[in-house]
PDB file of C-alpha atoms and ligand atoms in Angstrom:
ATOM      1  CA  MET F1093     256.287  26.022 142.632  1.00  0.00           C
ATOM      2  CA  LEU F1094     255.950  29.023 140.667  1.00  0.00           C
ATOM      3  CA  GLY F1095     260.022  29.654 140.637  1.00  0.00           C
ATOM      4  CA  ALA F1096     260.378  26.418 139.162  1.00  0.00           C
ATOM      5  CA  LEU F1097     257.906  26.879 136.072  1.00  0.00           C
ATOM      6  CA  VAL F1098     259.657  30.556 135.399  1.00  0.00           C
ATOM      7  CA  ALA F1099     262.556  28.809 135.626  1.00  0.00           C
ATOM      8  CA  ALA F1100     261.837  26.017 133.424  1.00  0.00           C
ATOM      9  CA  LEU F1101     260.287  29.004 130.888  1.00  0.00           C
ATOM     10  CA  LEU F1102     264.111  31.404 130.369  1.00  0.00           C
ATOM     11  CA  ALA F1103     265.957  28.006 130.541  1.00  0.00           C
ATOM     12  CA  PRO F1104     268.153  27.566 126.912  1.00  0.00           C
ATOM     13  CA  ALA F1105     265.798  25.679 124.601  1.00  0.00           C
ATOM     14  CA  ALA F1106     266.407  22.202 123.806  1.00  0.00           C
ATOM     15  CA  ALA F1107     267.090  21.923 120.346  1.00  0.00           C
ATOM     16  CA  ALA F1108     263.659  22.324 118.434  1.00  0.00           C
ATOM     17  CA  PRO F1109     262.107  19.885 116.240  1.00  0.00           C
ATOM     18  CA  THR F1110     262.138  19.786 112.824  1.00  0.00           C
ATOM     19  CA  LEU F1111     259.403  20.937 111.060  1.00  0.00           C
ATOM     20  CA  PRO F1112     257.690  19.590 107.615  1.00  0.00           C
ATOM     21  CA  SER F1113     257.901  22.456 105.372  1.00  0.00           C
ATOM     22  CA  PRO F1114     254.587  23.341 104.906  1.00  0.00           C
ATOM     23  CA  ALA F1115     255.261  22.871 100.979  1.00  0.00           C
ATOM     24  CA  ALA F1116     255.000  19.592 101.805  1.00  0.00           C
ATOM     25  CA  VAL F1117     251.439  19.844 103.376  1.00  0.00           C
ATOM     26  CA  PRO F1118     249.345  21.181 100.201  1.00  0.00           C
ATOM     27  CA  ALA F1119     246.527  24.158 101.075  1.00  0.00           C
ATOM     28  CA  GLN F1120     243.336  22.947 100.988  1.00  0.00           C
ATOM     29  CA  ALA F1121     241.214  25.004  98.908  1.00  0.00           C
ATOM     30  CA  ARG F1122     237.984  24.531 100.429  1.00  0.00           C
ATOM     31  CA  SER F1123     235.067  24.449 103.178  1.00  0.00           C
ATOM     32  CA  ILE F1124     232.989  21.889 104.103  1.00  0.00           C
ATOM     33  CA  PRO F1125     229.753  21.709 104.179  1.00  0.00           C
ATOM     34  CA  GLY F1126     227.786  23.854 106.240  1.00  0.00           C
ATOM     35  CA  TYR F1127     225.120  24.433 108.304  1.00  0.00           C
ATOM     36  CA  TYR F1128     223.841  26.337 111.062  1.00  0.00           C
ATOM     37  CA  ARG F1129     221.151  25.218 113.791  1.00  0.00           C
ATOM     38  CA  LEU F1130     219.117  26.922 116.841  1.00  0.00           C
ATOM     39  CA  LEU F1131     215.439  26.273 118.235  1.00  0.00           C
ATOM     40  CA  LEU F1132     212.196  28.574 117.442  1.00  0.00           C
ATOM     41  CA  GLY F1133     209.617  27.409 120.185  1.00  0.00           C
ATOM     42  CA  GLN F1134     209.265  24.100 119.216  1.00  0.00           C
ATOM     43  CA  PHE F1135     211.146  23.513 116.113  1.00  0.00           C
ATOM     44  CA  GLU F1136     214.341  23.009 115.631  1.00  0.00           C
ATOM     45  CA  VAL F1137     215.366  24.939 112.617  1.00  0.00           C
ATOM     46  CA  THR F1138     218.660  23.918 110.337  1.00  0.00           C
ATOM     47  CA  ALA F1139     219.873  26.338 107.770  1.00  0.00           C
ATOM     48  CA  LEU F1140     221.697  25.060 104.971  1.00  0.00           C
ATOM     49  CA  SER F1141     224.690  25.536 102.973  1.00  0.00           C
ATOM     50  CA  ASP F1142     224.626  24.892  99.251  1.00  0.00           C
ATOM     51  CA  GLY F1143     227.715  26.812  98.395  1.00  0.00           C
ATOM     52  CA  THR F1144     227.721  30.247  96.573  1.00  0.00           C
ATOM     53  CA  VAL F1145     226.877  31.613  92.897  1.00  0.00           C
ATOM     54  CA  THR F1146     229.240  34.959  91.745  1.00  0.00           C
ATOM     55  CA  LEU F1147     227.095  37.371  89.932  1.00  0.00           C
ATOM     56  CA  PRO F1148     227.730  40.554  87.866  1.00  0.00           C
ATOM     57  CA  VAL F1149     225.703  42.779  89.896  1.00  0.00           C
ATOM     58  CA  ASP F1150     226.348  45.847  88.411  1.00  0.00           C
ATOM     59  CA  LYS F1151     224.476  44.696  85.122  1.00  0.00           C
ATOM     60  CA  LEU F1152     221.795  42.317  87.042  1.00  0.00           C
ATOM     61  CA  LEU F1153     220.719  44.982  89.799  1.00  0.00           C
ATOM     62  CA  THR F1154     218.502  47.452  87.792  1.00  0.00           C
ATOM     63  CA  HIS F1155     216.365  50.488  89.358  1.00  0.00           C
ATOM     64  CA  THR F1156     219.801  52.393  90.603  1.00  0.00           C
ATOM     65  CA  SER F1157     222.936  53.777  88.717  1.00  0.00           C
ATOM     66  CA  PRO F1158     226.839  52.745  89.117  1.00  0.00           C
ATOM     67  CA  ALA F1159     227.128  56.376  91.161  1.00  0.00           C
ATOM     68  CA  GLU F1160     224.882  54.729  93.455  1.00  0.00           C
ATOM     69  CA  LEU F1161     225.846  51.587  93.300  1.00  0.00           C
ATOM     70  CA  ALA F1162     229.218  52.291  93.672  1.00  0.00           C
ATOM     71  CA  PRO F1163     230.244  53.918  97.465  1.00  0.00           C
ATOM     72  CA  VAL F1164     227.583  51.472  98.703  1.00  0.00           C
ATOM     73  CA  MET F1165     229.503  48.199  97.171  1.00  0.00           C
ATOM     74  CA  GLN F1166     232.587  49.789  98.411  1.00  0.00           C
ATOM     75  CA  ARG F1167     231.688  49.974 101.914  1.00  0.00           C
ATOM     76  CA  ALA F1168     230.940  46.467 101.833  1.00  0.00           C
ATOM     77  CA  GLY F1169     234.122  45.214 100.555  1.00  0.00           C
ATOM     78  CA  ILE F1170     232.211  43.340  97.655  1.00  0.00           C
ATOM     79  CA  ASP F1171     233.242  44.125  94.053  1.00  0.00           C
ATOM     80  CA  PRO F1172     230.029  44.632  91.988  1.00  0.00           C
ATOM     81  CA  ALA F1173     231.248  43.079  88.918  1.00  0.00           C
ATOM     82  CA  LYS F1174     231.836  39.447  90.767  1.00  0.00           C
ATOM     83  CA  ALA F1175     229.764  40.192  93.794  1.00  0.00           C
ATOM     84  CA  GLU F1176     229.745  35.789  96.156  1.00  0.00           C
ATOM     85  CA  ILE F1177     225.853  35.232  96.796  1.00  0.00           C
ATOM     86  CA  SER F1178     224.952  32.358  99.294  1.00  0.00           C
ATOM     87  CA  ILE F1179     222.792  30.294  98.293  1.00  0.00           C
ATOM     88  CA  ASN F1180     220.835  28.562 101.522  1.00  0.00           C
ATOM     89  CA  ALA F1181     218.085  26.662 102.102  1.00  0.00           C
ATOM     90  CA  PHE F1182     216.081  26.150 105.345  1.00  0.00           C
ATOM     91  CA  LEU F1183     215.427  22.832 107.213  1.00  0.00           C
ATOM     92  CA  ILE F1184     212.620  22.375 110.097  1.00  0.00           C
ATOM     93  CA  HIS F1185     211.962  19.801 112.165  1.00  0.00           C
ATOM     94  CA  THR F1186     208.537  20.178 113.892  1.00  0.00           C
ATOM     95  CA  GLY F1187     208.904  17.096 115.536  1.00  0.00           C
ATOM     96  CA  SER F1188     206.558  14.580 113.782  1.00  0.00           C
ATOM     97  CA  ARG F1189     207.770  16.376 109.616  1.00  0.00           C
ATOM     98  CA  LEU F1190     210.682  17.195 108.612  1.00  0.00           C
ATOM     99  CA  VAL F1191     210.350  20.380 105.897  1.00  0.00           C
ATOM    100  CA  LEU F1192     212.975  21.104 103.791  1.00  0.00           C
ATOM    101  CA  VAL F1193     212.575  25.159 102.217  1.00  0.00           C
ATOM    102  CA  ASP F1194     213.966  24.839  98.985  1.00  0.00           C
ATOM    103  CA  ALA F1195     216.167  21.973  97.049  1.00  0.00           C
ATOM    104  CA  GLY F1196     219.056  24.829  95.414  1.00  0.00           C
ATOM    105  CA  PRO F1197     220.459  24.143  92.155  1.00  0.00           C
ATOM    106  CA  GLY F1198     221.508  21.305  92.294  1.00  0.00           C
ATOM    107  CA  ALA F1199     224.193  20.308  89.140  1.00  0.00           C
ATOM    108  CA  VAL F1200     223.672  23.682  87.455  1.00  0.00           C
ATOM    109  CA  PHE F1201     225.672  25.905  89.415  1.00  0.00           C
ATOM    110  CA  PRO F1202     229.891  25.209  89.397  1.00  0.00           C
ATOM    111  CA  HIS F1203     230.432  26.096  93.361  1.00  0.00           C
ATOM    112  CA  ALA F1204     226.939  25.156  94.601  1.00  0.00           C
ATOM    113  CA  GLY F1205     225.460  21.277  94.781  1.00  0.00           C
ATOM    114  CA  LYS F1206     226.540  21.131  97.863  1.00  0.00           C
ATOM    115  CA  LEU F1207     222.761  20.892  99.918  1.00  0.00           C
ATOM    116  CA  VAL F1208     222.807  17.208 100.338  1.00  0.00           C
ATOM    117  CA  ALA F1209     226.931  16.848 101.399  1.00  0.00           C
ATOM    118  CA  SER F1210     225.698  19.746 103.989  1.00  0.00           C
ATOM    119  CA  LEU F1211     222.274  17.800 105.280  1.00  0.00           C
ATOM    120  CA  HIS F1212     223.942  14.711 105.589  1.00  0.00           C
ATOM    121  CA  ALA F1213     226.407  16.918 107.772  1.00  0.00           C
ATOM    122  CA  ALA F1214     223.330  18.264 109.739  1.00  0.00           C
ATOM    123  CA  GLY F1215     222.542  14.700 110.686  1.00  0.00           C
ATOM    124  CA  TYR F1216     219.767  13.948 108.428  1.00  0.00           C
ATOM    125  CA  HIS F1217     219.358  11.948 104.729  1.00  0.00           C
ATOM    126  CA  PRO F1218     217.292  12.699 101.623  1.00  0.00           C
ATOM    127  CA  GLN F1219     214.963   9.884 102.259  1.00  0.00           C
ATOM    128  CA  ASP F1220     214.096  11.271 105.615  1.00  0.00           C
ATOM    129  CA  ILE F1221     212.570  14.488 103.721  1.00  0.00           C
ATOM    130  CA  THR F1222     208.871  14.369 104.335  1.00  0.00           C
ATOM    131  CA  ASP F1223     208.318  17.158 102.536  1.00  0.00           C
ATOM    132  CA  VAL F1224     209.936  20.159 100.236  1.00  0.00           C
ATOM    133  CA  VAL F1225     208.248  23.469 100.020  1.00  0.00           C
ATOM    134  CA  ILE F1226     209.666  25.475  96.783  1.00  0.00           C
ATOM    135  CA  THR F1227     209.543  28.715  97.030  1.00  0.00           C
ATOM    136  CA  HIS F1228     209.121  29.813  93.924  1.00  0.00           C
ATOM    137  CA  ILE F1229     210.475  27.608  90.660  1.00  0.00           C
ATOM    138  CA  HIS F1230     214.208  29.835  89.626  1.00  0.00           C
ATOM    139  CA  GLY F1231     216.318  26.573  89.125  1.00  0.00           C
ATOM    140  CA  ASP F1232     218.780  27.802  92.383  1.00  0.00           C
ATOM    141  CA  HIS F1233     215.424  26.582  94.296  1.00  0.00           C
ATOM    142  CA  SER F1234     214.097  24.100  92.464  1.00  0.00           C
ATOM    143  CA  ALA F1235     217.183  22.227  89.724  1.00  0.00           C
ATOM    144  CA  GLY F1236     218.030  20.225  93.266  1.00  0.00           C
ATOM    145  CA  LEU F1237     214.903  18.421  93.642  1.00  0.00           C
ATOM    146  CA  THR F1238     215.341  16.300  90.982  1.00  0.00           C
ATOM    147  CA  ILE F1239     219.205  14.253  89.763  1.00  0.00           C
ATOM    148  CA  GLN F1240     219.514  12.863  86.937  1.00  0.00           C
ATOM    149  CA  GLY F1241     215.813  12.165  86.150  1.00  0.00           C
ATOM    150  CA  LYS F1242     215.213  11.326  89.583  1.00  0.00           C
ATOM    151  CA  ALA F1243     213.561  12.562  92.583  1.00  0.00           C
ATOM    152  CA  ALA F1244     216.736  13.263  94.857  1.00  0.00           C
ATOM    153  CA  PHE F1245     214.207  13.586  97.740  1.00  0.00           C
ATOM    154  CA  PRO F1246     212.288   9.756  97.138  1.00  0.00           C
ATOM    155  CA  ARG F1247     209.793  10.165 100.182  1.00  0.00           C
ATOM    156  CA  ALA F1248     208.682  13.952  99.554  1.00  0.00           C
ATOM    157  CA  THR F1249     206.088  15.711  98.647  1.00  0.00           C
ATOM    158  CA  VAL F1250     206.569  18.821  96.822  1.00  0.00           C
ATOM    159  CA  HIS F1251     204.623  22.129  97.422  1.00  0.00           C
ATOM    160  CA  VAL F1252     204.322  25.094  95.545  1.00  0.00           C
ATOM    161  CA  GLN F1253     202.226  27.704  94.834  1.00  0.00           C
ATOM    162  CA  LYS F1254     199.855  26.928  92.023  1.00  0.00           C
ATOM    163  CA  THR F1255     199.747  29.764  90.417  1.00  0.00           C
ATOM    164  CA  ASP F1256     204.160  29.406  89.750  1.00  0.00           C
ATOM    165  CA  ALA F1257     203.443  25.364  88.693  1.00  0.00           C
ATOM    166  CA  ASP F1258     200.989  26.629  86.514  1.00  0.00           C
ATOM    167  CA  PHE F1259     202.916  29.851  85.069  1.00  0.00           C
ATOM    168  CA  TRP F1260     206.359  28.120  84.339  1.00  0.00           C
ATOM    169  CA  LEU F1261     204.525  24.381  83.260  1.00  0.00           C
ATOM    170  CA  ASP F1262     202.658  25.705  80.567  1.00  0.00           C
ATOM    171  CA  PRO F1263     204.372  26.296  77.008  1.00  0.00           C
ATOM    172  CA  ALA F1264     202.292  29.298  75.736  1.00  0.00           C
ATOM    173  CA  ASN F1265     204.113  31.316  78.537  1.00  0.00           C
ATOM    174  CA  ALA F1266     207.942  30.635  77.508  1.00  0.00           C
ATOM    175  CA  ALA F1267     206.799  31.794  74.381  1.00  0.00           C
ATOM    176  CA  ARG F1268     205.531  35.011  75.517  1.00  0.00           C
ATOM    177  CA  HIS F1269     208.782  35.053  78.198  1.00  0.00           C
ATOM    178  CA  PRO F1270     211.680  34.671  75.964  1.00  0.00           C
ATOM    179  CA  ARG F1271     214.528  36.592  77.910  1.00  0.00           C
ATOM    180  CA  HIS F1272     213.212  33.782  80.812  1.00  0.00           C
ATOM    181  CA  ALA F1273     213.287  31.166  78.522  1.00  0.00           C
ATOM    182  CA  HIS F1274     216.404  29.044  79.809  1.00  0.00           C
ATOM    183  CA  ALA F1275     213.785  29.070  83.569  1.00  0.00           C
ATOM    184  CA  PHE F1276     210.771  27.769  81.815  1.00  0.00           C
ATOM    185  CA  ALA F1277     213.207  24.146  80.320  1.00  0.00           C
ATOM    186  CA  GLN F1278     214.683  23.984  83.580  1.00  0.00           C
ATOM    187  CA  ALA F1279     211.468  23.928  86.095  1.00  0.00           C
ATOM    188  CA  ARG F1280     209.628  20.955  84.001  1.00  0.00           C
ATOM    189  CA  LEU F1281     213.234  18.893  84.480  1.00  0.00           C
ATOM    190  CA  ASP F1282     213.101  20.136  88.350  1.00  0.00           C
ATOM    191  CA  LEU F1283     209.195  18.772  88.351  1.00  0.00           C
ATOM    192  CA  ALA F1284     209.155  16.035  86.505  1.00  0.00           C
ATOM    193  CA  PRO F1285     209.511  13.045  88.312  1.00  0.00           C
ATOM    194  CA  TYR F1286     207.257  14.764  91.257  1.00  0.00           C
ATOM    195  CA  LEU F1287     204.500  14.992  88.715  1.00  0.00           C
ATOM    196  CA  ALA F1288     205.142  11.454  87.134  1.00  0.00           C
ATOM    197  CA  SER F1289     204.351  10.043  90.921  1.00  0.00           C
ATOM    198  CA  GLY F1290     201.825  12.163  91.598  1.00  0.00           C
ATOM    199  CA  ARG F1291     203.454  13.778  94.640  1.00  0.00           C
ATOM    200  CA  LEU F1292     203.213  17.837  93.206  1.00  0.00           C
ATOM    201  CA  ARG F1293     200.906  19.626  96.252  1.00  0.00           C
ATOM    202  CA  ARG F1294     199.594  22.798  94.589  1.00  0.00           C
ATOM    203  CA  LEU F1295     198.985  25.567  96.907  1.00  0.00           C
ATOM    204  CA  ALA F1296     197.043  27.844  97.095  1.00  0.00           C
ATOM    205  CA  GLY F1297     197.551  31.157  98.759  1.00  0.00           C
ATOM    206  CA  ALA F1298     197.866  31.371 102.202  1.00  0.00           C
ATOM    207  CA  ALA F1299     198.282  27.812 102.432  1.00  0.00           C
ATOM    208  CA  GLU F1300     199.135  25.133 105.583  1.00  0.00           C
ATOM    209  CA  ILE F1301     202.272  23.254 104.741  1.00  0.00           C
ATOM    210  CA  VAL F1302     202.361  21.694 108.177  1.00  0.00           C
ATOM    211  CA  PRO F1303     201.133  22.584 111.552  1.00  0.00           C
ATOM    212  CA  GLY F1304     203.088  26.010 112.174  1.00  0.00           C
ATOM    213  CA  ILE F1305     204.722  26.212 108.570  1.00  0.00           C
ATOM    214  CA  ARG F1306     202.022  28.400 106.380  1.00  0.00           C
ATOM    215  CA  ALA F1307     203.066  30.265 103.093  1.00  0.00           C
ATOM    216  CA  LEU F1308     202.516  34.087 103.112  1.00  0.00           C
ATOM    217  CA  PRO F1309     201.966  34.854  98.603  1.00  0.00           C
ATOM    218  CA  THR F1310     204.654  37.452  97.408  1.00  0.00           C
ATOM    219  CA  PRO F1311     204.347  37.585  93.882  1.00  0.00           C
ATOM    220  CA  GLY F1312     206.606  39.467  92.036  1.00  0.00           C
ATOM    221  CA  HIS F1313     209.762  38.169  91.773  1.00  0.00           C
ATOM    222  CA  THR F1314     207.902  35.328  89.886  1.00  0.00           C
ATOM    223  CA  PRO F1315     204.122  35.165  89.803  1.00  0.00           C
ATOM    224  CA  GLY F1316     204.075  32.607  92.504  1.00  0.00           C
ATOM    225  CA  HIS F1317     206.573  33.601  95.021  1.00  0.00           C
ATOM    226  CA  ALA F1318     205.896  32.822  98.556  1.00  0.00           C
ATOM    227  CA  PHE F1319     207.659  33.612 101.850  1.00  0.00           C
ATOM    228  CA  TYR F1320     207.046  30.541 104.416  1.00  0.00           C
ATOM    229  CA  GLU F1321     206.543  31.578 107.962  1.00  0.00           C
ATOM    230  CA  VAL F1322     207.374  29.290 111.266  1.00  0.00           C
ATOM    231  CA  GLU F1323     206.058  30.158 114.243  1.00  0.00           C
ATOM    232  CA  SER F1324     206.422  27.106 116.828  1.00  0.00           C
ATOM    233  CA  GLU F1325     205.414  28.765 121.102  1.00  0.00           C
ATOM    234  CA  GLY F1326     204.896  32.461 119.793  1.00  0.00           C
ATOM    235  CA  GLN F1327     208.395  32.260 118.136  1.00  0.00           C
ATOM    236  CA  LYS F1328     208.858  33.808 114.744  1.00  0.00           C
ATOM    237  CA  LEU F1329     211.084  33.499 111.232  1.00  0.00           C
ATOM    238  CA  VAL F1330     209.691  34.386 108.119  1.00  0.00           C
ATOM    239  CA  LEU F1331     211.458  32.982 105.346  1.00  0.00           C
ATOM    240  CA  TRP F1332     211.917  35.360 102.335  1.00  0.00           C
ATOM    241  CA  ARG F1333     213.900  33.547  99.711  1.00  0.00           C
ATOM    242  CA  ASP F1334     214.212  35.935  96.515  1.00  0.00           C
ATOM    243  CA  LEU F1335     213.900  39.253  98.184  1.00  0.00           C
ATOM    244  CA  ILE F1336     216.864  40.204  98.009  1.00  0.00           C
ATOM    245  CA  HIS F1337     220.217  39.472  95.532  1.00  0.00           C
ATOM    246  CA  GLY F1338     222.478  42.265  96.264  1.00  0.00           C
ATOM    247  CA  LYS F1339     221.777  42.766 100.246  1.00  0.00           C
ATOM    248  CA  ASP F1340     224.387  45.706 100.380  1.00  0.00           C
ATOM    249  CA  ALA F1341     222.461  47.928  97.482  1.00  0.00           C
ATOM    250  CA  GLN F1342     218.960  46.402  98.502  1.00  0.00           C
ATOM    251  CA  PHE F1343     219.341  46.977 102.300  1.00  0.00           C
ATOM    252  CA  HIS F1344     220.512  50.316 101.720  1.00  0.00           C
ATOM    253  CA  ALA F1345     217.767  51.284  98.639  1.00  0.00           C
ATOM    254  CA  PRO F1346     215.094  48.269  98.715  1.00  0.00           C
ATOM    255  CA  GLY F1347     213.990  49.705  95.342  1.00  0.00           C
ATOM    256  CA  ILE F1348     216.541  48.808  93.644  1.00  0.00           C
ATOM    257  CA  ALA F1349     215.877  45.397  91.775  1.00  0.00           C
ATOM    258  CA  ILE F1350     217.384  42.233  89.544  1.00  0.00           C
ATOM    259  CA  GLY F1351     216.780  41.776  86.233  1.00  0.00           C
ATOM    260  CA  PHE F1352     215.850  38.004  87.254  1.00  0.00           C
ATOM    261  CA  ASP F1353     212.666  39.441  88.809  1.00  0.00           C
ATOM    262  CA  VAL F1354     209.132  38.159  86.167  1.00  0.00           C
ATOM    263  CA  ASP F1355     207.384  41.717  87.631  1.00  0.00           C
ATOM    264  CA  GLU F1356     210.140  44.081  88.956  1.00  0.00           C
ATOM    265  CA  GLY F1357     207.206  46.721  89.940  1.00  0.00           C
ATOM    266  CA  ALA F1358     205.504  44.355  92.289  1.00  0.00           C
ATOM    267  CA  ALA F1359     209.003  42.918  93.675  1.00  0.00           C
ATOM    268  CA  ILE F1360     209.989  45.877  94.405  1.00  0.00           C
ATOM    269  CA  SER F1361     206.691  46.703  96.722  1.00  0.00           C
ATOM    270  CA  GLN F1362     206.878  43.602  98.005  1.00  0.00           C
ATOM    271  CA  ARG F1363     210.401  44.312  99.448  1.00  0.00           C
ATOM    272  CA  LYS F1364     209.030  47.346 100.621  1.00  0.00           C
ATOM    273  CA  ALA F1365     207.137  46.128 103.303  1.00  0.00           C
ATOM    274  CA  ALA F1366     208.449  43.264 103.869  1.00  0.00           C
ATOM    275  CA  MET F1367     211.444  45.056 105.271  1.00  0.00           C
ATOM    276  CA  ALA F1368     208.819  47.647 107.030  1.00  0.00           C
ATOM    277  CA  ASP F1369     206.920  45.150 108.536  1.00  0.00           C
ATOM    278  CA  THR F1370     209.765  43.090 109.481  1.00  0.00           C
ATOM    279  CA  ALA F1371     211.873  45.650 110.691  1.00  0.00           C
ATOM    280  CA  SER F1372     208.653  47.046 113.002  1.00  0.00           C
ATOM    281  CA  LYS F1373     207.918  43.562 113.755  1.00  0.00           C
ATOM    282  CA  GLY F1374     211.231  42.371 114.608  1.00  0.00           C
ATOM    283  CA  TYR F1375     210.855  39.255 113.976  1.00  0.00           C
ATOM    284  CA  LEU F1376     214.007  36.548 112.419  1.00  0.00           C
ATOM    285  CA  VAL F1377     214.340  36.726 109.014  1.00  0.00           C
ATOM    286  CA  GLY F1378     215.864  33.514 106.989  1.00  0.00           C
ATOM    287  CA  ALA F1379     216.996  34.711 103.733  1.00  0.00           C
ATOM    288  CA  GLY F1380     218.343  32.279 100.702  1.00  0.00           C
ATOM    289  CA  HIS F1381     220.900  35.309  99.295  1.00  0.00           C
ATOM    290  CA  ILE F1382     222.452  36.675 102.062  1.00  0.00           C
ATOM    291  CA  SER F1383     224.975  35.544 103.387  1.00  0.00           C
ATOM    292  CA  PHE F1384     225.090  32.065 105.337  1.00  0.00           C
ATOM    293  CA  PRO F1385     223.245  31.477 107.250  1.00  0.00           C
ATOM    294  CA  GLY F1386     221.397  34.091 106.187  1.00  0.00           C
ATOM    295  CA  ILE F1387     219.631  34.709 109.325  1.00  0.00           C
ATOM    296  CA  GLY F1388     218.970  37.645 111.429  1.00  0.00           C
ATOM    297  CA  ARG F1389     216.392  40.430 112.117  1.00  0.00           C
ATOM    298  CA  VAL F1390     216.649  44.068 110.101  1.00  0.00           C
ATOM    299  CA  ALA F1391     216.684  47.137 111.821  1.00  0.00           C
ATOM    300  CA  ALA F1392     215.281  51.021 109.993  1.00  0.00           C
ATOM    301  CA  ARG F1393     217.581  53.289 109.360  1.00  0.00           C
ATOM    302  CA  GLY F1394     215.530  56.720 107.753  1.00  0.00           C
ATOM    303  CA  VAL F1395     214.757  55.447 104.070  1.00  0.00           C
ATOM    304  CA  SER F1396     217.508  52.206 104.636  1.00  0.00           C
ATOM    305  CA  TYR F1397     217.571  49.555 106.476  1.00  0.00           C
ATOM    306  CA  ASP F1398     220.106  47.355 108.154  1.00  0.00           C
ATOM    307  CA  TRP F1399     220.547  43.812 108.102  1.00  0.00           C
ATOM    308  CA  LEU F1400     221.727  41.935 111.537  1.00  0.00           C
ATOM    309  CA  PRO F1401     223.240  38.547 111.376  1.00  0.00           C
ATOM    310  CA  VAL F1402     222.060  35.966 114.556  1.00  0.00           C
ATOM    311  CA  ASN F1403     225.220  36.369 116.537  1.00  0.00           C
ATOM    312  CA  TYR F1404     226.633  32.928 116.127  1.00  0.00           C
ATOM    313  CA  SER F1405     225.270  30.727 119.244  1.00  0.00           C
ATOM    314  CA  GLU F1406     225.617  26.779 120.525  1.00  0.00           C
ATOM    315  CA  GLN F1407     223.689  27.882 123.533  1.00  0.00           C
ATOM    316  CA  ALA F1408     220.939  28.513 122.004  1.00  0.00           C
ATOM    317  CA  LEU F1409     220.527  24.846 121.036  1.00  0.00           C
ATOM    318  CA  ARG F1410     219.639  23.831 124.713  1.00  0.00           C
ATOM    319  CA  ARG F1411     216.022  23.701 125.857  1.00  0.00           C
ATOM    320  CA  ALA F1412     215.200  25.130 128.937  1.00  0.00           C
ATOM    321  CA  GLY F1413     216.306  22.676 131.367  1.00  0.00           C
ATOM    322  CA  GLY F1414     219.345  21.720 129.473  1.00  0.00           C
ATOM    323  CA  LYS F1415     218.306  18.867 127.654  1.00  0.00           C
ATOM    324  CA  ARG F1416     219.223  18.214 124.261  1.00  0.00           C
TER     325      ARG F1416
HETATM  326 ZN1   ZN X1033     217.087  31.972  93.776  1.00  0.00          ZN
END
């Protein structure tokens, strides 16, 4: 038996079939819309890729210097003049509600706007979403709420911190913060259909969105920026959102901020506190701008921190008893 197999392997090869020329098969220069799913107690959590944005983080990061930044970025293999940064949203199926955390940038960025395609790929549709939580009103998190003036999530209630809605919707603030003029204009467009239909819920601080999901206000990046804590059967995931924009630089030195912060000092304090808390307690974190799926844990390393991305797992989707 084995002898016959070896003989067959050693026999002179038949004439090889003619292969098509690779030139006749165009290279497909794109990735498929992405999702990554895990179970958190009784909740199903799906990270949804909205694409990426390329940013000159060497010009945008503050409270640092080229001498500090260059070796850190070099070690990570990333050019700080054109760092490609993920835009991630998160979908939580609680059993009775389907909650989307952040709506992505819609058509605002050229290599993004893939959220709806990723949602379809993950088996859901915009009309299935019962609640959209906006962690803060910045175009890359809220512009995808509205497509050509219409609500992209036609049945959903939109939840946002009252502090953030009041700040971004007040024209007097726009005049006071000319550096963020574009963000004020975008905010009004993003929220318009939900305001008109009475489906914008302004949250007061640490409010519960639905059982198992609650806000943790973390003002700094914007006045109403909030984390969202997701907890089921004692398992916890904290959606950090815009605590991190330059992963390698800001885990190396949490005191490094970014020019998008409305209050850089407060944003730095939030980052230092969040990293220390996460590293000491070991819960999962979901981040808006860490390489997709942006889910992992944090470990302390002296005055710096390490990001420990989740290990890719399909087994983790099987509930005890194998039913899934
Ligand atoms: Zn952002």
